Amino acid sequence: MSEIKPTDPAATNAGEEKDWAAAKAFFDSLKTRKPRPPKPQYAVTIAVSSRTLFNMVAERKIYEEEGVEKYVTFQQEHENEPLMPGVAFPLVKALMTVNSRLRQLYPDSEELFDIVLMTNNHAQVGVRLINSINHYDLTIERFCMTGGKSPIGYLKAYMTNLYLSKDGEKVTEAIEEGIAAATMFASGDVENQLSDTQLKVAFDGDAVLFSDESEIIVKQHGLDTFFEHEKEFENKPLAQGPLKCFLEALGKLQRKFYAKNERMTCPIRTYLVTARSAASSGARVLKTLRSWGLEIDEALFLAGAPKGPLLQKIRPHIFFDDQMFHIEGAKELGTIAAHVPYGIGQKYHKGELIEQPVKDKK
C-alpha cells in the first residue's frame, strides 16, 4: 500500500491563494452591458429597506393581521406583479443618475454609489423583490434578506454609509452602532416634481450634521444663553453628528466633478436648512464645516421660521432632521423627509418636554 504523505500547509495556502486570484481575474474579465456594482471599499453604500424602496402597505397589513406564512404565500402568488415605487424610489433613481455621469467621466473608477437592499424579509419573498427591481431597471445587485431577524448587524459588513428604513427602532439601533441612518416618511406623489438630473440632499444642522451640544443649551437654558455660548465658542468646531460622515461621502463624489471643471453642472447639490439665526449663531456652523474640509452648496438660516416653505422650493430627494415637528411640516408641503432619532430633541415636541427625566432615588 502506498504511503500517504503529509500535506505542506504553506504549499496549500499558496495554492488556495493562486486559485482565488485566478477565479477573481476570471470574474473581473467577464463583460456585461449592465453596470456592475463597485467594490464596497471604494463605494458610497446606501442601504435601503424593501418598505422604503417599494410601497408595501398592503403586504405589511397582511403580515400584521394574518401572520408571516400568509404574507410569504401572498408574495409568492404575486411575484410576477411588480411592487409600486416607495418613498426612497426617487432617491435611488437620482443616485443612479449620478453614477451614470461618474462613469462617463471616470470609466474605470469604483468611486460610485452602491445601493444595497437591506431587509428582514424571508428569502422566499426575494423573487418578487428581484422582479420589481428588474421591472424598473434599477441597479441593485447586493441584497441582504435576514428572514425575520434584524439586518442591523450586517450594515458594517456591507460597509454602509447610510441606512434608510421605515422602522424607527432599527434606525435608532443603527445610529447607536455609529452608522448614519434615518426613518423615511411618505409625503404623497412627489416623484414627478423632483429633479431627474441632479441629486438634492438637505440637512438640518444640530443633532444631524453636528452633535446636539448647542441644542442642549437652547432646551435647558434658553436662546440668550445659547447665543452667548455660540459667540464665545465661535472658533471651536462643533462635534460631529450622526450624518456628518454621509455629507463627507457626498463631498468626495462632488470633488470628482469639480476636478473635471464641472462644478456648475455637478449632479449632486447639498443644502443646510437650519433653524439657527445667521448673525447670532451661524458663524460657528460655517467655521465647523470649514474645519472639517467640507463644503455645503447652499446654507439657509431660518431664525426659527418654518422649514416647509423653503424645502418646497428646494424639492430635495431627501431632507434629514432630528425633530418630528420639522419632519411633519416638511411632509405637509410635499417634501420627502427622514427623521434622525438622535440627541436631546427626541425628548421634546414643539418645544415641550415629552419625556420627564428620571429622578435619582434616595
CSV table of C-alpha atoms in Angstrom, one decimal:
chain,number,residue,atom,x,y,z
A,1,MET,CA,0.0,0.0,0.0
A,2,SER,CA,1.4,3.4,-0.9
A,3,GLU,CA,2.1,5.8,1.9
A,4,ILE,CA,0.0,9.0,2.3
A,5,LYS,CA,2.4,11.9,2.6
A,6,PRO,CA,1.5,14.8,5.0
A,7,THR,CA,0.3,18.0,3.3
A,8,ASP,CA,2.5,21.1,3.5
A,9,PRO,CA,0.3,23.9,5.0
A,10,ALA,CA,2.4,26.6,3.3
A,11,ALA,CA,2.0,25.0,-0.1
A,12,THR,CA,-1.7,24.5,0.5
A,13,ASN,CA,-2.2,28.2,1.4
A,14,ALA,CA,-0.2,29.3,-1.6
A,15,GLY,CA,-2.3,27.1,-3.9
A,16,GLU,CA,-5.5,28.4,-2.4
A,17,GLU,CA,-4.4,32.0,-2.9
A,18,LYS,CA,-3.4,31.2,-6.5
A,19,ASP,CA,-6.8,29.6,-7.2
A,20,TRP,CA,-8.6,32.6,-5.6
A,21,ALA,CA,-6.6,35.1,-7.7
A,22,ALA,CA,-7.4,33.1,-10.9
A,23,ALA,CA,-11.1,33.0,-10.1
A,24,LYS,CA,-11.2,36.7,-9.3
A,25,ALA,CA,-9.3,37.5,-12.5
A,26,PHE,CA,-11.8,35.4,-14.5
A,27,PHE,CA,-14.8,37.1,-12.8
A,28,ASP,CA,-13.3,40.6,-13.5
A,29,SER,CA,-12.8,39.7,-17.1
A,30,LEU,CA,-16.5,38.9,-17.7
A,31,LYS,CA,-18.1,41.6,-19.8
A,32,THR,CA,-21.7,42.8,-19.4
A,33,ARG,CA,-23.7,45.7,-20.7
A,34,LYS,CA,-25.3,46.1,-17.3
A,35,PRO,CA,-23.2,48.3,-14.9
A,36,ARG,CA,-21.6,46.2,-12.2
A,37,PRO,CA,-21.6,47.3,-8.6
A,38,PRO,CA,-18.4,48.9,-7.4
A,39,LYS,CA,-16.1,47.3,-4.8
A,40,PRO,CA,-17.5,48.2,-1.4
A,41,GLN,CA,-14.3,49.7,-0.1
A,42,TYR,CA,-14.4,52.4,-2.7
A,43,ALA,CA,-18.2,52.9,-2.9
A,44,VAL,CA,-20.6,55.2,-1.1
A,45,THR,CA,-23.0,52.5,0.1
A,46,ILE,CA,-26.7,53.3,0.6
A,47,ALA,CA,-28.7,50.6,2.3
A,48,VAL,CA,-32.5,50.8,1.8
A,49,SER,CA,-35.2,48.6,3.3
A,50,SER,CA,-37.8,47.0,1.0
A,51,ARG,CA,-40.5,49.1,2.5
A,52,THR,CA,-38.8,52.3,1.6
A,53,LEU,CA,-37.8,51.3,-1.9
A,54,PHE,CA,-41.3,49.9,-2.6
A,55,ASN,CA,-44.8,50.7,-1.4
A,56,MET,CA,-45.7,47.6,0.6
A,57,VAL,CA,-48.5,48.9,2.7
A,58,ALA,CA,-51.0,46.2,1.6
A,59,GLU,CA,-48.4,43.5,2.1
A,60,ARG,CA,-47.5,44.8,5.5
A,61,LYS,CA,-51.1,44.7,6.6
A,62,ILE,CA,-51.3,41.0,5.6
A,63,TYR,CA,-48.2,40.3,7.7
A,64,GLU,CA,-49.6,42.2,10.7
A,65,GLU,CA,-53.1,40.8,10.6
A,66,GLU,CA,-52.6,37.3,9.2
A,67,GLY,CA,-49.0,36.4,10.1
A,68,VAL,CA,-45.8,35.6,8.3
A,69,GLU,CA,-47.0,32.4,6.5
A,70,LYS,CA,-49.9,34.1,4.8
A,71,TYR,CA,-47.6,37.1,4.0
A,72,VAL,CA,-45.0,34.9,2.3
A,73,THR,CA,-47.7,32.9,0.4
A,74,PHE,CA,-49.2,36.2,-0.9
A,75,GLN,CA,-45.8,37.5,-2.1
A,76,GLN,CA,-45.1,34.2,-3.9
A,77,GLU,CA,-48.5,34.2,-5.6
A,78,HIS,CA,-48.0,37.8,-6.8
A,79,GLU,CA,-44.3,37.6,-7.5
A,80,ASN,CA,-44.8,38.5,-11.2
A,81,GLU,CA,-46.6,41.7,-10.2
A,82,PRO,CA,-44.1,44.5,-9.7
A,83,LEU,CA,-44.4,46.4,-6.4
A,84,MET,CA,-45.3,50.1,-6.7
A,85,PRO,CA,-42.5,52.6,-6.0
A,86,GLY,CA,-41.9,53.7,-2.4
A,87,VAL,CA,-40.7,56.8,-0.7
A,88,ALA,CA,-37.0,56.1,-1.4
A,89,PHE,CA,-37.6,55.3,-5.1
A,90,PRO,CA,-36.9,58.8,-6.4
A,91,LEU,CA,-33.7,58.9,-4.3
A,92,VAL,CA,-32.4,55.6,-5.8
A,93,LYS,CA,-33.1,56.9,-9.3
A,94,ALA,CA,-31.2,60.1,-8.5
A,95,LEU,CA,-28.2,58.0,-7.2
A,96,MET,CA,-28.2,56.1,-10.5
A,97,THR,CA,-28.2,59.3,-12.4
A,98,VAL,CA,-25.1,60.5,-10.5
A,99,ASN,CA,-23.4,57.1,-11.2
A,100,SER,CA,-24.1,57.4,-14.9
A,101,ARG,CA,-22.4,60.8,-15.0
A,102,LEU,CA,-19.4,59.5,-13.0
A,103,ARG,CA,-19.0,56.5,-15.3
A,104,GLN,CA,-18.9,58.9,-18.3
A,105,LEU,CA,-16.1,61.0,-16.7
A,106,TYR,CA,-14.3,58.1,-15.0
A,107,PRO,CA,-15.0,54.8,-16.9
A,108,ASP,CA,-12.7,52.7,-14.6
A,109,SER,CA,-13.5,54.3,-11.3
A,110,GLU,CA,-15.0,52.4,-8.4
A,111,GLU,CA,-15.9,55.6,-6.5
A,112,LEU,CA,-19.7,55.4,-7.1
A,113,PHE,CA,-22.9,55.0,-5.2
A,114,ASP,CA,-23.7,51.3,-4.4
A,115,ILE,CA,-27.3,50.6,-3.5
A,116,VAL,CA,-28.0,47.6,-1.2
A,117,LEU,CA,-31.4,46.2,-0.4
A,118,MET,CA,-31.3,45.6,3.3
A,119,THR,CA,-34.5,43.8,4.5
A,120,ASN,CA,-35.7,41.3,7.2
A,121,ASN,CA,-37.9,39.7,4.5
A,122,HIS,CA,-37.6,36.0,4.0
A,123,ALA,CA,-35.7,34.7,1.0
A,124,GLN,CA,-38.9,33.3,-0.5
A,125,VAL,CA,-40.0,36.9,-1.0
A,126,GLY,CA,-36.8,37.7,-2.8
A,127,VAL,CA,-38.2,36.7,-6.2
A,128,ARG,CA,-40.8,39.4,-6.1
A,129,LEU,CA,-38.3,42.0,-5.0
A,130,ILE,CA,-35.9,41.0,-7.8
A,131,ASN,CA,-38.7,41.1,-10.4
A,132,SER,CA,-39.7,44.5,-9.2
A,133,ILE,CA,-36.1,45.8,-9.3
A,134,ASN,CA,-35.7,44.5,-12.8
A,135,HIS,CA,-39.1,45.8,-13.9
A,136,TYR,CA,-37.9,49.4,-13.1
A,137,ASP,CA,-34.4,48.7,-14.4
A,138,LEU,CA,-32.8,49.6,-11.0
A,139,THR,CA,-29.1,48.9,-10.5
A,140,ILE,CA,-29.3,47.0,-7.2
A,141,GLU,CA,-27.2,43.8,-7.2
A,142,ARG,CA,-26.5,43.4,-3.5
A,143,PHE,CA,-29.2,42.0,-1.3
A,144,CYS,CA,-29.4,41.1,2.4
A,145,MET,CA,-32.5,39.2,3.4
A,146,THR,CA,-32.5,38.1,7.0
A,147,GLY,CA,-35.6,36.0,7.4
A,148,GLY,CA,-37.3,37.9,10.2
A,149,LYS,CA,-34.1,38.9,12.0
A,150,SER,CA,-32.9,42.4,12.3
A,151,PRO,CA,-30.5,43.3,9.5
A,152,ILE,CA,-28.6,45.9,11.5
A,153,GLY,CA,-25.7,43.6,12.3
A,154,TYR,CA,-24.9,43.3,8.6
A,155,LEU,CA,-24.7,47.1,8.0
A,156,LYS,CA,-21.0,47.3,8.9
A,157,ALA,CA,-20.2,44.1,6.9
A,158,TYR,CA,-21.7,45.8,3.9
A,159,MET,CA,-19.6,49.0,4.6
A,160,THR,CA,-22.8,51.1,4.8
A,161,ASN,CA,-22.6,54.9,4.6
A,162,LEU,CA,-26.3,55.5,5.0
A,163,TYR,CA,-29.2,53.2,6.1
A,164,LEU,CA,-32.8,54.2,5.3
A,165,SER,CA,-35.8,52.4,6.8
A,166,LYS,CA,-39.4,52.8,7.9
A,167,ASP,CA,-38.6,51.1,11.2
A,168,GLY,CA,-37.6,53.7,13.8
A,169,GLU,CA,-36.3,51.1,16.2
A,170,LYS,CA,-33.9,49.7,13.6
A,171,VAL,CA,-32.7,53.2,12.7
A,172,THR,CA,-32.0,54.0,16.3
A,173,GLU,CA,-30.1,50.8,16.6
A,174,ALA,CA,-28.0,51.6,13.6
A,175,ILE,CA,-27.2,55.1,14.9
A,176,GLU,CA,-26.1,53.6,18.2
A,177,GLU,CA,-23.7,51.4,16.1
A,178,GLY,CA,-22.2,54.5,14.6
A,179,ILE,CA,-23.9,54.2,11.2
A,180,ALA,CA,-25.7,57.2,9.6
A,181,ALA,CA,-29.4,56.3,9.4
A,182,ALA,CA,-32.9,57.8,9.2
A,183,THR,CA,-36.5,56.8,9.2
A,184,MET,CA,-38.2,57.8,6.0
A,185,PHE,CA,-41.8,59.2,5.7
A,186,ALA,CA,-44.1,59.3,2.7
A,187,SER,CA,-45.3,62.6,1.6
A,188,GLY,CA,-47.7,61.9,-1.3
A,189,ASP,CA,-46.8,61.6,-5.0
A,190,VAL,CA,-43.9,64.0,-5.4
A,191,GLU,CA,-41.7,62.0,-7.8
A,192,ASN,CA,-42.7,63.9,-10.9
A,193,GLN,CA,-41.8,67.2,-9.1
A,194,LEU,CA,-38.2,66.2,-8.4
A,195,SER,CA,-35.1,66.8,-10.5
A,196,ASP,CA,-34.2,63.9,-12.7
A,197,THR,CA,-30.7,65.4,-13.5
A,198,GLN,CA,-29.5,66.4,-10.0
A,199,LEU,CA,-29.4,64.6,-6.6
A,200,LYS,CA,-30.6,67.1,-4.0
A,201,VAL,CA,-29.9,66.4,-0.3
A,202,ALA,CA,-31.0,68.7,2.5
A,203,PHE,CA,-29.7,68.5,6.1
A,204,ASP,CA,-30.6,70.1,9.4
A,205,GLY,CA,-27.6,71.2,11.4
A,206,ASP,CA,-27.7,70.5,15.1
A,207,ALA,CA,-28.1,66.8,16.0
A,208,VAL,CA,-27.8,65.8,12.3
A,209,LEU,CA,-24.6,67.1,10.8
A,210,PHE,CA,-23.4,68.3,14.2
A,211,SER,CA,-23.8,67.0,17.7
A,212,ASP,CA,-26.6,68.2,19.9
A,213,GLU,CA,-24.3,70.1,22.3
A,214,SER,CA,-25.7,73.5,21.3
A,215,GLU,CA,-29.3,72.3,21.2
A,216,ILE,CA,-29.0,71.1,24.8
A,217,ILE,CA,-28.2,74.7,25.8
A,218,VAL,CA,-31.2,76.0,23.9
A,219,LYS,CA,-33.5,73.5,25.5
A,220,GLN,CA,-32.2,73.8,29.1
A,221,HIS,CA,-31.1,77.5,29.3
A,222,GLY,CA,-32.9,79.4,26.5
A,223,LEU,CA,-31.9,81.4,23.4
A,224,ASP,CA,-29.9,84.2,25.1
A,225,THR,CA,-27.6,81.8,26.8
A,226,PHE,CA,-27.3,79.8,23.5
A,227,PHE,CA,-26.3,83.0,21.6
A,228,GLU,CA,-23.7,83.9,24.2
A,229,HIS,CA,-22.3,80.3,24.1
A,230,GLU,CA,-22.0,80.2,20.3
A,231,LYS,CA,-20.3,83.6,20.3
A,232,GLU,CA,-17.8,82.5,22.9
A,233,PHE,CA,-17.0,79.3,21.2
A,234,GLU,CA,-17.3,80.5,17.6
A,235,ASN,CA,-13.8,79.3,16.7
A,236,LYS,CA,-14.2,75.9,18.4
A,237,PRO,CA,-15.6,73.3,15.9
A,238,LEU,CA,-18.8,71.5,16.9
A,239,ALA,CA,-18.5,67.8,17.5
A,240,GLN,CA,-19.8,65.7,14.6
A,241,GLY,CA,-23.3,64.4,14.4
A,242,PRO,CA,-24.7,61.1,13.0
A,243,LEU,CA,-24.8,62.3,9.4
A,244,LYS,CA,-21.5,64.2,9.1
A,245,CYS,CA,-19.9,61.1,7.5
A,246,PHE,CA,-22.6,61.0,4.8
A,247,LEU,CA,-22.1,64.6,3.9
A,248,GLU,CA,-18.4,63.8,3.7
A,249,ALA,CA,-19.1,60.9,1.3
A,250,LEU,CA,-21.2,63.2,-0.9
A,251,GLY,CA,-18.4,65.8,-0.9
A,252,LYS,CA,-15.9,63.1,-2.1
A,253,LEU,CA,-18.0,62.4,-5.1
A,254,GLN,CA,-18.7,66.1,-5.8
A,255,ARG,CA,-15.0,66.8,-5.9
A,256,LYS,CA,-14.6,64.3,-8.7
A,257,PHE,CA,-16.9,66.5,-10.8
A,258,TYR,CA,-15.0,69.7,-9.7
A,259,ALA,CA,-11.8,68.0,-10.9
A,260,LYS,CA,-13.3,67.8,-14.4
A,261,ASN,CA,-14.3,71.5,-14.3
A,262,GLU,CA,-17.9,70.6,-13.8
A,263,ARG,CA,-18.7,72.4,-10.6
A,264,MET,CA,-21.6,74.3,-12.2
A,265,THR,CA,-23.1,71.2,-13.7
A,266,CYS,CA,-22.4,68.9,-10.8
A,267,PRO,CA,-25.3,66.4,-10.4
A,268,ILE,CA,-25.1,66.5,-6.5
A,269,ARG,CA,-26.3,69.5,-4.6
A,270,THR,CA,-26.3,69.8,-0.8
A,271,TYR,CA,-28.3,72.2,1.4
A,272,LEU,CA,-28.1,73.2,5.1
A,273,VAL,CA,-31.6,74.1,6.3
A,274,THR,CA,-31.3,75.2,9.9
A,275,ALA,CA,-33.5,77.0,12.5
A,276,ARG,CA,-30.4,78.9,13.7
A,277,SER,CA,-30.0,82.6,13.2
A,278,ALA,CA,-27.2,83.6,10.9
A,279,ALA,CA,-25.9,86.7,12.7
A,280,SER,CA,-26.4,85.3,16.2
A,281,SER,CA,-25.2,81.7,15.8
A,282,GLY,CA,-24.4,81.0,12.1
A,283,ALA,CA,-20.6,81.6,12.1
A,284,ARG,CA,-19.8,78.6,14.3
A,285,VAL,CA,-21.6,76.3,11.9
A,286,LEU,CA,-19.9,77.5,8.8
A,287,LYS,CA,-16.5,77.5,10.5
A,288,THR,CA,-17.1,74.0,11.7
A,289,LEU,CA,-17.7,72.8,8.1
A,290,ARG,CA,-14.6,74.6,7.0
A,291,SER,CA,-12.5,72.9,9.7
A,292,TRP,CA,-13.8,69.6,8.5
A,293,GLY,CA,-12.8,70.4,4.9
A,294,LEU,CA,-16.4,70.1,3.8
A,295,GLU,CA,-18.5,72.4,1.6
A,296,ILE,CA,-22.2,72.9,1.6
A,297,ASP,CA,-23.7,74.3,-1.6
A,298,GLU,CA,-26.5,76.4,0.0
A,299,ALA,CA,-26.9,77.4,3.6
A,300,LEU,CA,-30.3,78.6,4.7
A,301,PHE,CA,-30.6,80.1,8.2
A,302,LEU,CA,-34.3,80.5,9.1
A,303,ALA,CA,-34.1,82.0,12.6
A,304,GLY,CA,-36.9,79.8,13.9
A,305,ALA,CA,-39.2,80.2,10.8
A,306,PRO,CA,-40.9,77.1,9.4
A,307,LYS,CA,-38.7,75.0,7.1
A,308,GLY,CA,-41.5,73.6,5.0
A,309,PRO,CA,-41.9,76.5,2.5
A,310,LEU,CA,-38.1,76.6,1.8
A,311,LEU,CA,-38.0,72.9,1.3
A,312,GLN,CA,-41.0,73.1,-1.0
A,313,LYS,CA,-38.8,75.5,-3.2
A,314,ILE,CA,-35.7,73.3,-3.0
A,315,ARG,CA,-37.6,70.0,-3.6
A,316,PRO,CA,-34.9,67.7,-2.2
A,317,HIS,CA,-34.9,64.0,-2.8
A,318,ILE,CA,-34.4,63.7,0.9
A,319,PHE,CA,-34.4,66.1,3.9
A,320,PHE,CA,-32.9,65.0,7.2
A,321,ASP,CA,-34.0,66.5,10.6
A,322,ASP,CA,-33.9,65.3,14.2
A,323,GLN,CA,-37.2,66.8,15.3
A,324,MET,CA,-40.5,65.4,14.3
A,325,PHE,CA,-42.4,68.7,14.1
A,326,HIS,CA,-40.0,69.8,11.3
A,327,ILE,CA,-40.5,66.4,9.6
A,328,GLU,CA,-44.3,66.9,9.8
A,329,GLY,CA,-44.1,70.4,8.5
A,330,ALA,CA,-42.0,69.2,5.6
A,331,LYS,CA,-44.3,66.3,4.8
A,332,GLU,CA,-47.4,68.6,4.8
A,333,LEU,CA,-45.9,70.6,1.9
A,334,GLY,CA,-44.8,67.5,-0.1
A,335,THR,CA,-41.1,67.1,0.9
A,336,ILE,CA,-39.7,63.6,1.3
A,337,ALA,CA,-38.4,63.7,4.9
A,338,ALA,CA,-36.3,61.4,7.0
A,339,HIS,CA,-36.1,61.5,10.8
A,340,VAL,CA,-32.8,61.2,12.6
A,341,PRO,CA,-33.6,59.9,16.1
A,342,TYR,CA,-30.6,61.4,17.8
A,343,GLY,CA,-30.0,63.8,20.7
A,344,ILE,CA,-32.0,65.8,23.2
A,345,GLY,CA,-34.6,66.8,20.6
A,346,GLN,CA,-36.1,63.3,21.0
A,347,LYS,CA,-37.4,64.4,24.4
A,348,TYR,CA,-39.2,67.4,23.1
A,349,HIS,CA,-42.1,68.1,20.7
A,350,LYS,CA,-42.8,71.7,19.5
A,351,GLY,CA,-40.6,72.9,22.4
A,352,GLU,CA,-42.5,71.0,25.1
A,353,LEU,CA,-40.8,68.3,27.2
A,354,ILE,CA,-42.4,64.9,26.4
A,355,GLU,CA,-40.1,62.8,28.5
A,356,GLN,CA,-39.5,63.7,32.1
A,357,PRO,CA,-36.0,63.0,33.4
A,358,VAL,CA,-35.8,60.1,35.9
A,359,LYS,CA,-35.1,61.3,39.4
A,360,ASP,CA,-32.5,59.6,41.5
A,361,LYS,CA,-33.9,57.5,44.3
A,362,LYS,CA,-32.6,58.4,47.7
